[in-house]
XYZ file of C-alpha atoms in Angstrom:
629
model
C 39.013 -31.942 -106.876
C 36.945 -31.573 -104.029
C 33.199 -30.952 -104.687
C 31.980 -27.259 -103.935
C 29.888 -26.466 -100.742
C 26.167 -26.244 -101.310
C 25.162 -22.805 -99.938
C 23.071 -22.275 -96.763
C 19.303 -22.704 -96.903
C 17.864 -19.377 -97.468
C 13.773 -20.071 -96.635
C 13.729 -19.389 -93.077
C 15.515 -16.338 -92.943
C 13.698 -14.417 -95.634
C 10.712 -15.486 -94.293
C 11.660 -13.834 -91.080
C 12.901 -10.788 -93.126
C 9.446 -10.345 -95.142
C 7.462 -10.971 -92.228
C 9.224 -8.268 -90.339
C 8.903 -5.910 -93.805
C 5.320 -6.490 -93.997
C 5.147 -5.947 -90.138
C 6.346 -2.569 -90.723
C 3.990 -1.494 -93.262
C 1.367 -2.395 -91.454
C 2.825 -0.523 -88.925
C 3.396 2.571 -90.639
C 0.153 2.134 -92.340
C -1.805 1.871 -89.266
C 0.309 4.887 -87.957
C -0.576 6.572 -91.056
C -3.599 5.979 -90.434
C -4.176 7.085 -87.408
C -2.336 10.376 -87.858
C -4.926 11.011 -90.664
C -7.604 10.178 -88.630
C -6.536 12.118 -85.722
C -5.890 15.172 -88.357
C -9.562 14.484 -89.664
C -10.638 14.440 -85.800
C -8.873 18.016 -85.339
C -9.901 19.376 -88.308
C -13.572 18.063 -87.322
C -12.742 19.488 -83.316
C -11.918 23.213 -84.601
C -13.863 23.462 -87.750
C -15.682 26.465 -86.208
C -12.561 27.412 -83.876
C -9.169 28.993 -83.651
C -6.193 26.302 -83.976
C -4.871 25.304 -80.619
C -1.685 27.264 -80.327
C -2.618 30.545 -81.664
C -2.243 33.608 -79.141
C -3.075 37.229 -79.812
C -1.160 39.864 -78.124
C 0.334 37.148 -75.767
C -3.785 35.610 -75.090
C -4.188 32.053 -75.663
C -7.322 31.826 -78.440
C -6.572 28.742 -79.226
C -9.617 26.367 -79.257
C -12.191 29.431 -78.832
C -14.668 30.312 -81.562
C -14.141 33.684 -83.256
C -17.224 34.560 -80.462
C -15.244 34.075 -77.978
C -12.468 35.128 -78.947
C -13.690 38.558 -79.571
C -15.255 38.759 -76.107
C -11.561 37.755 -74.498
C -9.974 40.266 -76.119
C -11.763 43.099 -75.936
C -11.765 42.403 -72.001
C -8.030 42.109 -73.006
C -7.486 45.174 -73.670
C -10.223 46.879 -72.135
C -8.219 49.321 -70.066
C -5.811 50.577 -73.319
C -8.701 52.432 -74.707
C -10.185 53.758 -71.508
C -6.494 55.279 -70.664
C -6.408 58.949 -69.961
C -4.838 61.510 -71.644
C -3.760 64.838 -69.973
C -2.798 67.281 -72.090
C -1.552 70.336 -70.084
C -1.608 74.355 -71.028
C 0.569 76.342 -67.676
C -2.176 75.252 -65.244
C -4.760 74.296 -67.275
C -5.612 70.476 -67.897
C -7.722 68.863 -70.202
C -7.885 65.162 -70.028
C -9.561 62.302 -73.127
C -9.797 58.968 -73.080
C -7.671 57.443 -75.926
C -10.538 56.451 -78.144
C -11.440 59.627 -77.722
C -8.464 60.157 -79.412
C -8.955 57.621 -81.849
C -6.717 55.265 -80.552
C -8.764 51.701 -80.956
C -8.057 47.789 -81.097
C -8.703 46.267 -84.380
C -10.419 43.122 -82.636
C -12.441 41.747 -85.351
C -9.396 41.955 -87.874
C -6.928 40.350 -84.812
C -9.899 37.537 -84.766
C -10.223 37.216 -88.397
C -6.294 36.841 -88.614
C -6.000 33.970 -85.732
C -9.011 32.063 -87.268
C -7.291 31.796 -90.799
C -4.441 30.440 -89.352
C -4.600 26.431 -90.723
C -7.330 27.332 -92.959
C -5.764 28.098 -96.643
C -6.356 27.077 -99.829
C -3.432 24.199 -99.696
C -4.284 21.470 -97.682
C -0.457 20.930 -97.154
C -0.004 24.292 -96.004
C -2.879 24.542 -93.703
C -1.577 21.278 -92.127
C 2.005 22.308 -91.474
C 0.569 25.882 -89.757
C -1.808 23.926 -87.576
C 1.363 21.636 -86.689
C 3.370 24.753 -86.223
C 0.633 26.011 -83.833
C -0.060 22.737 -82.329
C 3.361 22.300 -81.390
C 5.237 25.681 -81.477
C 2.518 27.777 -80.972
C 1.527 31.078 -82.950
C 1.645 34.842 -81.530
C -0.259 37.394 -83.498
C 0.900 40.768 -82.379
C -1.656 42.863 -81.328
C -1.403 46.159 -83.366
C -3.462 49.333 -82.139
C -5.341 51.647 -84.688
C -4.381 55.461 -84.409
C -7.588 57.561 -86.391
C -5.474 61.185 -86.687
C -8.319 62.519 -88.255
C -10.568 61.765 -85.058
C -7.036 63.216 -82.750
C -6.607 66.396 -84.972
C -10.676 66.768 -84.270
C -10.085 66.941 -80.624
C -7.426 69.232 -80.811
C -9.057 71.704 -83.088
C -11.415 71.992 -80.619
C -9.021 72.720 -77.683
C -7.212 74.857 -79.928
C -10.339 77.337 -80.340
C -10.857 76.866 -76.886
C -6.775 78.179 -76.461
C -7.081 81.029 -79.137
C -6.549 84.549 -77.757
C -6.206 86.887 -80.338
C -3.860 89.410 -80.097
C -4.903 92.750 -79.520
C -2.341 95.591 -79.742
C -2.141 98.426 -77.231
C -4.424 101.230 -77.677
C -5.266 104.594 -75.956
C -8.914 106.113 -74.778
C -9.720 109.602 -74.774
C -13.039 109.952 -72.782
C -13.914 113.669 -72.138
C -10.671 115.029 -70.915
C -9.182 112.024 -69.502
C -7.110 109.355 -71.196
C -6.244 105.969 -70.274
C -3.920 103.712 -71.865
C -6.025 100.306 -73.324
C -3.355 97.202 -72.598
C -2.337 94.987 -75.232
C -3.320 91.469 -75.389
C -1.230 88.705 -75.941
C -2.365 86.371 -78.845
C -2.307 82.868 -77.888
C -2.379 79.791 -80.888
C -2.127 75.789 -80.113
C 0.569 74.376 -82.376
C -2.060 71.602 -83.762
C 1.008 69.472 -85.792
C 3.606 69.385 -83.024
C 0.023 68.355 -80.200
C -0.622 65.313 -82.973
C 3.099 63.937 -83.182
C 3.594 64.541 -78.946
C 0.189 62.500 -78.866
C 1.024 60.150 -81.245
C 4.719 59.213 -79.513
C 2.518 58.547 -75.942
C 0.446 56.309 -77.778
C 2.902 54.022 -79.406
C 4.496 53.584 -76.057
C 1.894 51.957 -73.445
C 3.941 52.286 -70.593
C 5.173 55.930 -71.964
C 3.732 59.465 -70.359
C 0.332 60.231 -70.705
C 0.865 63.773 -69.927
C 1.612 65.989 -72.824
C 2.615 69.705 -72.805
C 1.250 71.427 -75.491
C 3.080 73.885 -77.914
C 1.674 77.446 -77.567
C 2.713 80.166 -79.719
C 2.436 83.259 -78.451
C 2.258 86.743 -80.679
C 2.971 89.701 -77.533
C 0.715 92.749 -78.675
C 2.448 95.977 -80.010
C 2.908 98.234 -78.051
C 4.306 101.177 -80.167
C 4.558 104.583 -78.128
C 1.019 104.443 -76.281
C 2.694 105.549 -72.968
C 4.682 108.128 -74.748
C 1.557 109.337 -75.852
C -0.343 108.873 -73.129
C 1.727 110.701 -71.136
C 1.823 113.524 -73.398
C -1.923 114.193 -73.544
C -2.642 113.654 -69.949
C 0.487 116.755 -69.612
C -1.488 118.716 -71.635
C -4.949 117.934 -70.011
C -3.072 118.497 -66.794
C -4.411 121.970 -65.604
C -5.606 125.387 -68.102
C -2.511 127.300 -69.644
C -2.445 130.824 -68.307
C -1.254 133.026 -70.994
C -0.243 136.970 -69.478
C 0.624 139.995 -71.500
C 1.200 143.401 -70.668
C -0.934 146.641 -72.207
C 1.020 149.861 -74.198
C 1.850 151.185 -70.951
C 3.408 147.858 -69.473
C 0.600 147.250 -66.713
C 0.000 143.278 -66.580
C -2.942 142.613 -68.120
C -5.506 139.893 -66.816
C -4.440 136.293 -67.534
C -6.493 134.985 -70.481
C -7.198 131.179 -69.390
C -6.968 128.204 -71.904
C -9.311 125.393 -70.227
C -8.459 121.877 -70.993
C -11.748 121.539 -73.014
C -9.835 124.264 -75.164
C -6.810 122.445 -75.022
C -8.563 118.529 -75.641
C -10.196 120.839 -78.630
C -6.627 121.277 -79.983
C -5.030 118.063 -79.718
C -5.378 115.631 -83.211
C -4.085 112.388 -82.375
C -3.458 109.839 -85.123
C -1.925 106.230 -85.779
C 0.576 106.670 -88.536
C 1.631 103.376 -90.247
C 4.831 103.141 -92.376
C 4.992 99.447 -93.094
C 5.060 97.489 -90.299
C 6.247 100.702 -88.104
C 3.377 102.164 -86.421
C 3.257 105.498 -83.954
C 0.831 107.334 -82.077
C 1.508 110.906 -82.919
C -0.039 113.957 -81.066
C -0.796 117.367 -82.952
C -1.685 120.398 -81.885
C -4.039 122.359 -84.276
C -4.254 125.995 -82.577
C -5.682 127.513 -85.938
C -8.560 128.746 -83.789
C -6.654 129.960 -81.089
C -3.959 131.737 -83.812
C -7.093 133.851 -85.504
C -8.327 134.690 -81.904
C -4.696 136.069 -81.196
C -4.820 137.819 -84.155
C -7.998 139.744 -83.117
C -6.188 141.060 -79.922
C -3.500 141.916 -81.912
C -4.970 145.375 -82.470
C -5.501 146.493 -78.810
C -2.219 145.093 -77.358
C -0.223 146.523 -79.755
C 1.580 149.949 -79.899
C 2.683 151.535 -83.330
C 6.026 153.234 -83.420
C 5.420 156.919 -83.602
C 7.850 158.637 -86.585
C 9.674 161.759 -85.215
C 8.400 165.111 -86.384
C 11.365 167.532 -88.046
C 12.367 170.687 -89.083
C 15.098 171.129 -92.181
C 17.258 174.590 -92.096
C 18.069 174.952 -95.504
C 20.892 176.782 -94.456
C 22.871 173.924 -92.497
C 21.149 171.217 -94.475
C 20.320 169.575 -91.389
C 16.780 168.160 -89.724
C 16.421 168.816 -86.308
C 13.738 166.870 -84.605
C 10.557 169.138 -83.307
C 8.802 165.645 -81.890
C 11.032 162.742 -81.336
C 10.076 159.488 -82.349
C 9.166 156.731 -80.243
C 9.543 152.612 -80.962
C 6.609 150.618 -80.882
C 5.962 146.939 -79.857
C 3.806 144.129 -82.549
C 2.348 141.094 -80.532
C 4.078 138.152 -82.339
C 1.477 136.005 -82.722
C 3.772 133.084 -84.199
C 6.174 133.247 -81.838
C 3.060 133.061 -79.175
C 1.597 129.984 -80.149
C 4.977 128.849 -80.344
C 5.164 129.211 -76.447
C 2.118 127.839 -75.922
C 2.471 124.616 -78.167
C 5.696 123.895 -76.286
C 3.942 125.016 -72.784
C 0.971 122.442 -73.533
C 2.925 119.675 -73.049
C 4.707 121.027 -70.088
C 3.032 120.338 -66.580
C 4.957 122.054 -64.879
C 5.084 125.346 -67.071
C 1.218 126.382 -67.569
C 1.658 130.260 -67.394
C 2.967 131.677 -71.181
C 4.413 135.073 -71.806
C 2.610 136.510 -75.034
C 5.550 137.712 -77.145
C 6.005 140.675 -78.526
C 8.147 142.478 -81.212
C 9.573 146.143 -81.481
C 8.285 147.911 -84.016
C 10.980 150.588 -85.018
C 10.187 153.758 -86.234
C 10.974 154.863 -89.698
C 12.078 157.979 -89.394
C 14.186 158.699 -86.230
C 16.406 161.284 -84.967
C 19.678 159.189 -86.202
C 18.444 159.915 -89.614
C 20.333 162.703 -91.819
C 18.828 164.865 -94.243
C 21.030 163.662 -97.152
C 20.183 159.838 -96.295
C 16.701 161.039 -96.958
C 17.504 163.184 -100.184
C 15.858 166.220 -97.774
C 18.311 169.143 -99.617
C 16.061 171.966 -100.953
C 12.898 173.858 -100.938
C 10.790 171.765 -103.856
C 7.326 173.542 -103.463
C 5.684 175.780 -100.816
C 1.748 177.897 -100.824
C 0.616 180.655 -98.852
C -3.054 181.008 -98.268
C -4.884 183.974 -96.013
C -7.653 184.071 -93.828
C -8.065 187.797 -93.514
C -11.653 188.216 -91.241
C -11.890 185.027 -89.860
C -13.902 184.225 -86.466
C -11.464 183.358 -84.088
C -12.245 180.041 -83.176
C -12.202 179.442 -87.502
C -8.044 180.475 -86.989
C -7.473 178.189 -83.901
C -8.558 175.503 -85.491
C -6.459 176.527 -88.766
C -3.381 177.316 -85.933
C -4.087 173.752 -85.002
C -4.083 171.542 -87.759
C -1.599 173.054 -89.632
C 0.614 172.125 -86.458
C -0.563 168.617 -86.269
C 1.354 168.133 -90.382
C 4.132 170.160 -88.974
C 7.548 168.112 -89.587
C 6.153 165.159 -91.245
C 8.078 162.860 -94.194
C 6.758 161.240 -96.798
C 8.674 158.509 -98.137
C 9.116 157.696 -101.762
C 5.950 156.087 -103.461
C 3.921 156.660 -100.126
C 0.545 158.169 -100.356
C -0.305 161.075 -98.092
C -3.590 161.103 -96.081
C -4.675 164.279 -94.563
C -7.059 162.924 -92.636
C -5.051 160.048 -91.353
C -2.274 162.597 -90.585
C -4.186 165.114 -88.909
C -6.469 162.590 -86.743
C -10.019 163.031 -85.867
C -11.721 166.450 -85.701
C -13.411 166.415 -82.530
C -13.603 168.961 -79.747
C -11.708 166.218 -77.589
C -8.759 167.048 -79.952
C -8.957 170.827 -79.145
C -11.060 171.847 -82.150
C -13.840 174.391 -81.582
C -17.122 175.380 -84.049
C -17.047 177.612 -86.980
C -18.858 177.877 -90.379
C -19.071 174.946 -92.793
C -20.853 173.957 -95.783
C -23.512 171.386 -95.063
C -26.521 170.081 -97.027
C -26.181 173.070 -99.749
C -26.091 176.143 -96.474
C -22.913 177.279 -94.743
C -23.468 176.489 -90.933
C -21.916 176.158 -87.700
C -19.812 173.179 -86.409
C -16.754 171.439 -85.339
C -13.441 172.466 -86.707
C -14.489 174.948 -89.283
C -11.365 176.545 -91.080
C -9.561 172.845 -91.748
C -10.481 173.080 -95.100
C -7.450 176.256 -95.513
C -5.226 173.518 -94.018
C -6.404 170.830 -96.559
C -6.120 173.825 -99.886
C -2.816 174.994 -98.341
C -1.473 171.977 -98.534
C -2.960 170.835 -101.671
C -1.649 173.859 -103.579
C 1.815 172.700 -102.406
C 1.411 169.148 -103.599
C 0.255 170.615 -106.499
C 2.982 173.177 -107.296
C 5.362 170.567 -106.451
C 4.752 167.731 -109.364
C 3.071 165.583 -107.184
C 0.154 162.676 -108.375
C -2.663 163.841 -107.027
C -4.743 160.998 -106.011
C -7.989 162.380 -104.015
C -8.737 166.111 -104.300
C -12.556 167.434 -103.672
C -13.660 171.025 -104.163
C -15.976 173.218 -102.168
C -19.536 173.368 -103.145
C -18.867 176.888 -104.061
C -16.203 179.432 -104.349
C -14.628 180.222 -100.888
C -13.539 183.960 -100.794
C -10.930 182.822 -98.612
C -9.031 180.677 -101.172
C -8.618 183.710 -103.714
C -7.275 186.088 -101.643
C -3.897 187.824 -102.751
C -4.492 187.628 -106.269
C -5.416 183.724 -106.241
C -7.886 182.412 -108.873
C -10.390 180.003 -108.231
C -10.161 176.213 -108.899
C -7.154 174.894 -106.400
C -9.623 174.775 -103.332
C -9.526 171.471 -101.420
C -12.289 170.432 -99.248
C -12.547 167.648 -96.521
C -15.020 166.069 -94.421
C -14.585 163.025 -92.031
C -14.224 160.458 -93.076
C -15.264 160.066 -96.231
C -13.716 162.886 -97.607
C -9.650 163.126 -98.101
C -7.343 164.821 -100.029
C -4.831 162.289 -100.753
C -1.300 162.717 -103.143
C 1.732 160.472 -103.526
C 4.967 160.865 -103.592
C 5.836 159.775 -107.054
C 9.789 161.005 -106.938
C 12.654 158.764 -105.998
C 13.692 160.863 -102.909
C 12.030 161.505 -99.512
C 9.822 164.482 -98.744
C 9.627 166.788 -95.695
C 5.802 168.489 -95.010
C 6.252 171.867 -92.475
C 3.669 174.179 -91.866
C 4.092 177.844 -90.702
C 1.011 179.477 -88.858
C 1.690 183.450 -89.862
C -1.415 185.106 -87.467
C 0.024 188.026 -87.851
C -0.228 188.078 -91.621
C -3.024 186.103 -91.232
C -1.494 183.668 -93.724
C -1.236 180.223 -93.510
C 2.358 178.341 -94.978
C 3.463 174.902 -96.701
C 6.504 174.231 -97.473
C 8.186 170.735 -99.139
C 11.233 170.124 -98.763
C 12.763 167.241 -101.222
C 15.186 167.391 -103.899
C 13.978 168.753 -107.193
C 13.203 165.852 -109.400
C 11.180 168.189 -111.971
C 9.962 171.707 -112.252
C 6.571 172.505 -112.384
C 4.795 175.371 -113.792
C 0.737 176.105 -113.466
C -0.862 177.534 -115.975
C -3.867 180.364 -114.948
C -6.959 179.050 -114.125
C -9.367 179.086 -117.379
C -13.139 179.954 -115.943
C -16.235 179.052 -118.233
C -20.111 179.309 -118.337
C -19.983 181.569 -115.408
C -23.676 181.488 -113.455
C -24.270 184.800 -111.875
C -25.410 184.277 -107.756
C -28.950 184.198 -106.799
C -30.575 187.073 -105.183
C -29.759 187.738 -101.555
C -31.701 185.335 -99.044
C -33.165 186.677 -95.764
C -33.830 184.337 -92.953
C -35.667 184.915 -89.441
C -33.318 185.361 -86.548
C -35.298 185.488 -83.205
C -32.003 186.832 -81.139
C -32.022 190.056 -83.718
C -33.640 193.380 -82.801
C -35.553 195.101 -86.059
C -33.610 196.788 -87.975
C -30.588 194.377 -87.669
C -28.556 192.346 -89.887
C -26.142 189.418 -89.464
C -24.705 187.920 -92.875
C -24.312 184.452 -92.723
C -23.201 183.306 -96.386
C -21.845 185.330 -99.202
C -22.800 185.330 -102.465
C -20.466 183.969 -105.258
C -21.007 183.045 -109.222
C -20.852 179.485 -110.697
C -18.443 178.606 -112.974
C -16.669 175.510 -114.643
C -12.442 176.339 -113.571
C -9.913 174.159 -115.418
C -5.850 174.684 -113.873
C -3.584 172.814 -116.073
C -0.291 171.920 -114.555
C 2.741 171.520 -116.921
C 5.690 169.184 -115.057
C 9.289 168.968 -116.809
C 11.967 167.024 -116.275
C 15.703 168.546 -115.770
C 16.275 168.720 -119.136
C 12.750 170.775 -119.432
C 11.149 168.372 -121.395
C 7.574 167.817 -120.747
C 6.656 165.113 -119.070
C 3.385 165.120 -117.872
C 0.626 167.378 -118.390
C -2.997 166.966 -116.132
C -5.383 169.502 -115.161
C -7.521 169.896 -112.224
C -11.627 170.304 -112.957
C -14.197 171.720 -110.712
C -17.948 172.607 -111.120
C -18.958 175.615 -108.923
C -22.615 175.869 -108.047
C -23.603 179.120 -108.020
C -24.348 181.064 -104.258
C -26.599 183.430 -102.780
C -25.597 185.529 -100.207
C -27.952 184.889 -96.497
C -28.628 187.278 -94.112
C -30.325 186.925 -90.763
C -32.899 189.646 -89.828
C -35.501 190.142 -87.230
C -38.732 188.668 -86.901
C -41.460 190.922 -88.861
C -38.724 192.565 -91.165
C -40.509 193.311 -94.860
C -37.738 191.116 -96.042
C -38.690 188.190 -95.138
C -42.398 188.430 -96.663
C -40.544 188.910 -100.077
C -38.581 185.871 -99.389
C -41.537 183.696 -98.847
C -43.647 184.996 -101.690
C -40.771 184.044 -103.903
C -40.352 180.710 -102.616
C -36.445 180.312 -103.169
C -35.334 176.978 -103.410
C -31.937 175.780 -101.360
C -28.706 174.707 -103.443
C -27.136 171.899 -102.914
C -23.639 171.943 -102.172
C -20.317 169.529 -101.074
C -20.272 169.430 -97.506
C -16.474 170.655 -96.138
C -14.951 172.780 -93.631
C-alpha cells in the first residue's frame, strides 16, 4: 500500500486571506468612518439651514437659512399677488390686485416645511430625507392661500356700488298736466356665481384675469301707465261744451266744463289684486249731476193734459183744449254723454238729452177707458148784483177748470188748477175780505168759483181735504134757497180748497158760466160709485150783527150814501153729509163746521155828516175776519 499524500501547506495562504479580510475592515471601517464624519460635517454645515436639495415652487432653498429663504421667495412670487383683476359690468371696469382679493403665498409655512425636511425625530429617517435631497432633490409645491371671506368683502362692496333698485312706472298729475314717471330697472350683482368665476381665475395663473360679472336684472312694471296716461291727458285736452235747447227749441248758450272742472272729476287709483296691479281712472260727476239737476226746472217743459167736454148723450169726450207732450232733461242719460265725451278728444261738444214727457190725458183717450159715463154731482150758485168786473173774473176762472180730469186717488188743487190771480192773467179788482173789512182788489168774485165747485165735490162723495170758510156769511152763497155753511174761501197761496178723488174711476170737472141767469155751474162727470145725500144745515148760537158803521168818503157830496159791506149774524153751521154705497148702506158719515163772526153793515158818507160824530163817540171796534175773495 502506498503511503497517503501529506496535504498542501496551508500558512501562507490564509495568511494572505486574513490579511486581505482585515484589510477590508479597515477599509470599510475607515469608509464608515468617514461617511459618519462627513454626515456629522453636514449636519454641523446646515444646522441652521435648509438641506441641499430642497426647492420650493421649482426655487432652489437648499443651503439658505429660513432668512433667506423667506426673502427669495417672496421676490419669487412677488408679481402673483400684485396681479390685476378686472372684473367687468357692460362698460364698466373695476380692477383689484389679488391680495386684495385675498389671494396670498403662505411663505413662512412653505419655509417652515423645507426647513423640517432632514430634521425629525428619527435619526434614521432624517438621514435617508437629507440623502433623498442630497441626491434626488426635494420639490415642495408652492400652494397659494384663497381668504373668500376677504373676496366676498370686495364684492359686497361692488355689489352696493351695482344695486339699482327697481322702481316701477308711475304717473304725475301736476295742475292739469300729466306725465308718465318711467320705470327703473333694478339691477343686483350675483355675489356666489362673482366668488366661484374669481376663484376659477385664481387657481389658474396663466388663466383670464378678466371676469364678467352676473347681473340680475328685475325690469320695472309697467302695468297700464300709458293707457292711463293717455286717458287723462284726453280728458284734460280742451273744456267739454255741453248745448241744449230752451221749451221753444232756440239753442241755448253752451255751458263750458273747464279742465280744472274736469281734473276736479277725475279719481285715479292703483288697484292691486295679487300681484296684478292697474291704474284705473274714475269719473266722479256727483257735483256736476246735482248742478244738472238744478237746471232741470227751467229747461224743461211739462206736458199739458187736454181739456174736454163729455155729451152724456153720445157718451163721448170731445176735446175743448188739446193736449200737448212735454220734454224732461234726462239728467242720467246726460252725464252719460259727457262721461263718454271726457275721454274723447275729438268729441268735446255734448248734446244735453232730453225725454218726452207724455201727457196723461190725450185726445186718443175714450170716455169708457176713463169710467167718464154719467152725471155724478153738479151745483149752481148765483151772483145776482154783482159789479161787473166781480162776474168777469167769476166768467174767467170758472173757464180756466173747464174740461179738466181728475184721476183716481189724485188730489185736486184749485189754486194749482186755476194759476195765479194776477191782473197779468186777465183778472180785474172787486170786493174782498181783508184784515176783518171787505175791500177792493184783484180778482174779487173767485171765491163763487172756489164754493161752486166745492158744493160739487161735496154733493158728489168726495174726501174733502182743505176747505176754508168766509169770515162771515156771503149773501151771495145763499141765494136760491141755499143755507149757510158750504161757502169756500181762497186766498193765494196759502189758502186752497183741496178734495180727492177717493173712487176707483176717473172724474171729469166742467164749468158752465150762465150770465144770463147770473148763475154759475159745476158739473162731475164719473161713474156713480155711491150716492150722497146732505142733510140741512143745523145753525146755532146765532150773534145778531153790529150796528151799522159809517165811514168818511171825501169823493161823496152830503147827503150821500155808498154801502160798502152788509150786515150779517154770527152763527156756528154744521152740514152733515150722509154717503151710501149701491146697496144704500152707509158708509161714511162727516160733517162740515164753520164759525161765522158776526158783521156790521158799512156805509160811506160825506165829510161832516152827523153820522159819523156818532160813530166816533162810540168808538166801534173792527172784526176780524178770514181774508178771501
Amino acid at each position: 500500500m502506498s503511503p497517503k499524500p501529506y496535504p498542501p501547506p496551508r500558512g501562507p495562504w490564509l495568511v494572505r486571506l486574513l490579511r486581505l479580510a482585515i484589510l477590508a475592515f479597515i477599509t470599510l471601517t475607515l469608509l464608515c468612518l468617514l461617511l459618519i464624519a462627513g454626515a456629522l460635517a453636514l449636519q454641523i454645515a446646515v444646522q441652521d439651514r435648509i438641506v441641499p436639495g430642497v426647492r420650493v415652487g421649482g426655487l432652489d432653498v437648499g443651503g439658505l437659512t429660513r432668512a433667506e429663504a423667506a426673502a427669495a421667495l417672496t421676490h419669487r412670487f412677488e408679481n402673483l399677488t400684485e396681479t390685476g383683476y378686472t372684473f367687468r359690468d357692460g362698460e364698466r371696469r373695476w380692477t383689484a390686485m389679488a391680495e386684495e382679493l385675498g389671494l396670498s403665498v403662505p411663505v413662512d409655512e412653505l419655509v417652515k416645511r423645507a426647513f423640517s425636511i432632514g430634521r425629525g425625530d428619527e435619526s434614521r429617517r432624517s438621514l435617508r430625507e437629507q440623502a433623498d435631497a442630497w441626491f434626488a432633490g426635494v420639490d415642495i409645491r408652492a400652494k397659494l392661500s384663497f381668504d373668500q371671506s376677504i373676496a366676498r368683502a370686495y364684492l359686497q362692496r361692488l355689489a352696493a356700488e351695482i344695486h339699482v333698485e327697481r322702481r316701477d312706472a308711475t304717473l304725475q298729475i301736476n295742475g292739469t298736466t300729466v306725465r308718465k314717471q318711467e320705470g327703473l330697472t333694478g339691477r343686483a350683482l350675483d355675489i356666489e356665481a362673482a366668488l366661484a368665476a374669481l376663484s376659477s381665475a385664481l387657481r389658474s395663473q396663466d388663466g383670464e384675469r378678466e371676469i364678467a360679472l352676473i347681473i340680475h336684472e328685475s325690469p320695472p312694471r309697467q302695468w297700464n301707465v300709458d293707457e292711463a296716461v293717455g286717458l287723462i291727458d284726453a280728458a284734460l285736452s280742451t273744456p267739454l261744451h255741453l248745448v241744449g235747447t230752451d221749451r221753444n227749441g232756440a239753442l241755448l248758450r253752451p255751458w263750458v266744463i273747464s279742465e280744472d272742472l274736469i281734473l276736479a272729476a277725475l279719481a285715479v287709483s292703483l288697484r292691486v289684486d295679487g300681484d296684478a296691479r292697474r291704474y284705473e281712472v274714475d269719473l266722479d260727476l256727483s257735483a256736476l249731476e246735482r248742478y244738472m239737476a238744478t237746471l232741470s226746472p227751467a229747461l224743461s217743459m211739462p206736458a199739458v193734459d187736454g181739456l174736454f167736454d163729455f155729451d152724456p148723450a153720445s157718451g163721448r169726450l170731445s176735446a175743448i183744449s188739446p193736449s200737448s207732450t212735454g220734454r224732461k232733461l234726462n239728467v242720467e242719460e246726460t252725464i252719460r254723454r259727457l262721461e263718454a265725451a271726457i275721454f274723447d278728444p275729438l268729441n268735446r261738444r255734448v248734446a244735453m238729452a232730453f225725454e218726452p214727457v207724455l201727457p196723461r190725458f190725450h185726445e186718443g183717450l175714450s170716455a169708457a177707458e176713463l169710467g167718464i159715463t154719467e152725471l155724478v154731482a153738479e151745483a149752481t150758485t148765483y151772483f145776482w148784483g154783482s159789479w161787473p168786473n166781480r162776474r168777469h173774473n167769476i166768467a174767467l176762472g170758472a173757464g180756466v177748470l173747464n174740461g179738466i180730469i181728475i184721476a183716481p186717488g189724485e188730489e185736486f188743487s184749485f189754486n194749482q188748477h186755476l194759476g195765479d190771480i194776477t191782473a197779468e192773467a186777465g183778472y180785474l179788482d172787486g170786493s174782498v175780505i181783508l184784515g176783518g173789512a171787505t175791500v177792493t182788489g184783484i180778482g174779487g168774485g173767485i171765491c163763487q168759483v172756489s164754493t161752486t165747485m166745492f158744493r160739487a165735490a161735496y154733493k158728489g162723495g168726495y174726501a174733502i181735504t182743505e176747505r176754508n170758510s168766509h169770515g162771515y156769511r156771503v149773501g151771495y152763497y145763499e141765494y136760491a134757497g141755499a143755507g149757510p155753511g158750504l161757502d169756500a174761501a181762497i186766498w193765494q197761496p196759502e189758502i186752497d180748497l183741496r178734495f180727492q178723488n177717493n173712487s176707483p174711476h176717473h172724474l171729469l170737472i166742467e164749468s158752465s158760466y150762465l150770465g144770463a141767469r147770473d148763475a154759475l155751474q159745476f158739473r162731475i162727470y164719473s161713474t156713480r160709485h155711491w150716492t150722497t145725500v146732505v142733510e140741512s144745515p143745523v145753525i146755532r148760537d146765532i150773534v145778531p150783527a153790529p150796528e151799522d158803521k159809517y165811514v168818511e168818503a171825501e169823493d161823496l157830496y152830503s147827503g150821500q150814501t155808498r154801502q160798502i159791506d152788509y150786515a150779517a149774524d154770527g152763527a156756528d153751521v154744521w152740514v152733515y153729509r150722509n154717503v151710501y154705497d149701491s146697496a144704500g148702506v152707509l158708509v161714511t158719515r162727516d160733517q162740515t163746521y164753520t164759525r161765522y163772526a158776526p158783521w156790521q153793515a158799512v156805509f160811506e158818507v160825506a165829510p161832516g155828516d152827523p153820522r159819523l160824530e156818532v160813530e166816533e163817540a162810540e168808538g166801534e171796534g173792527e172784526t176780524e175776519a178770514v181774508a178771501s175773495n
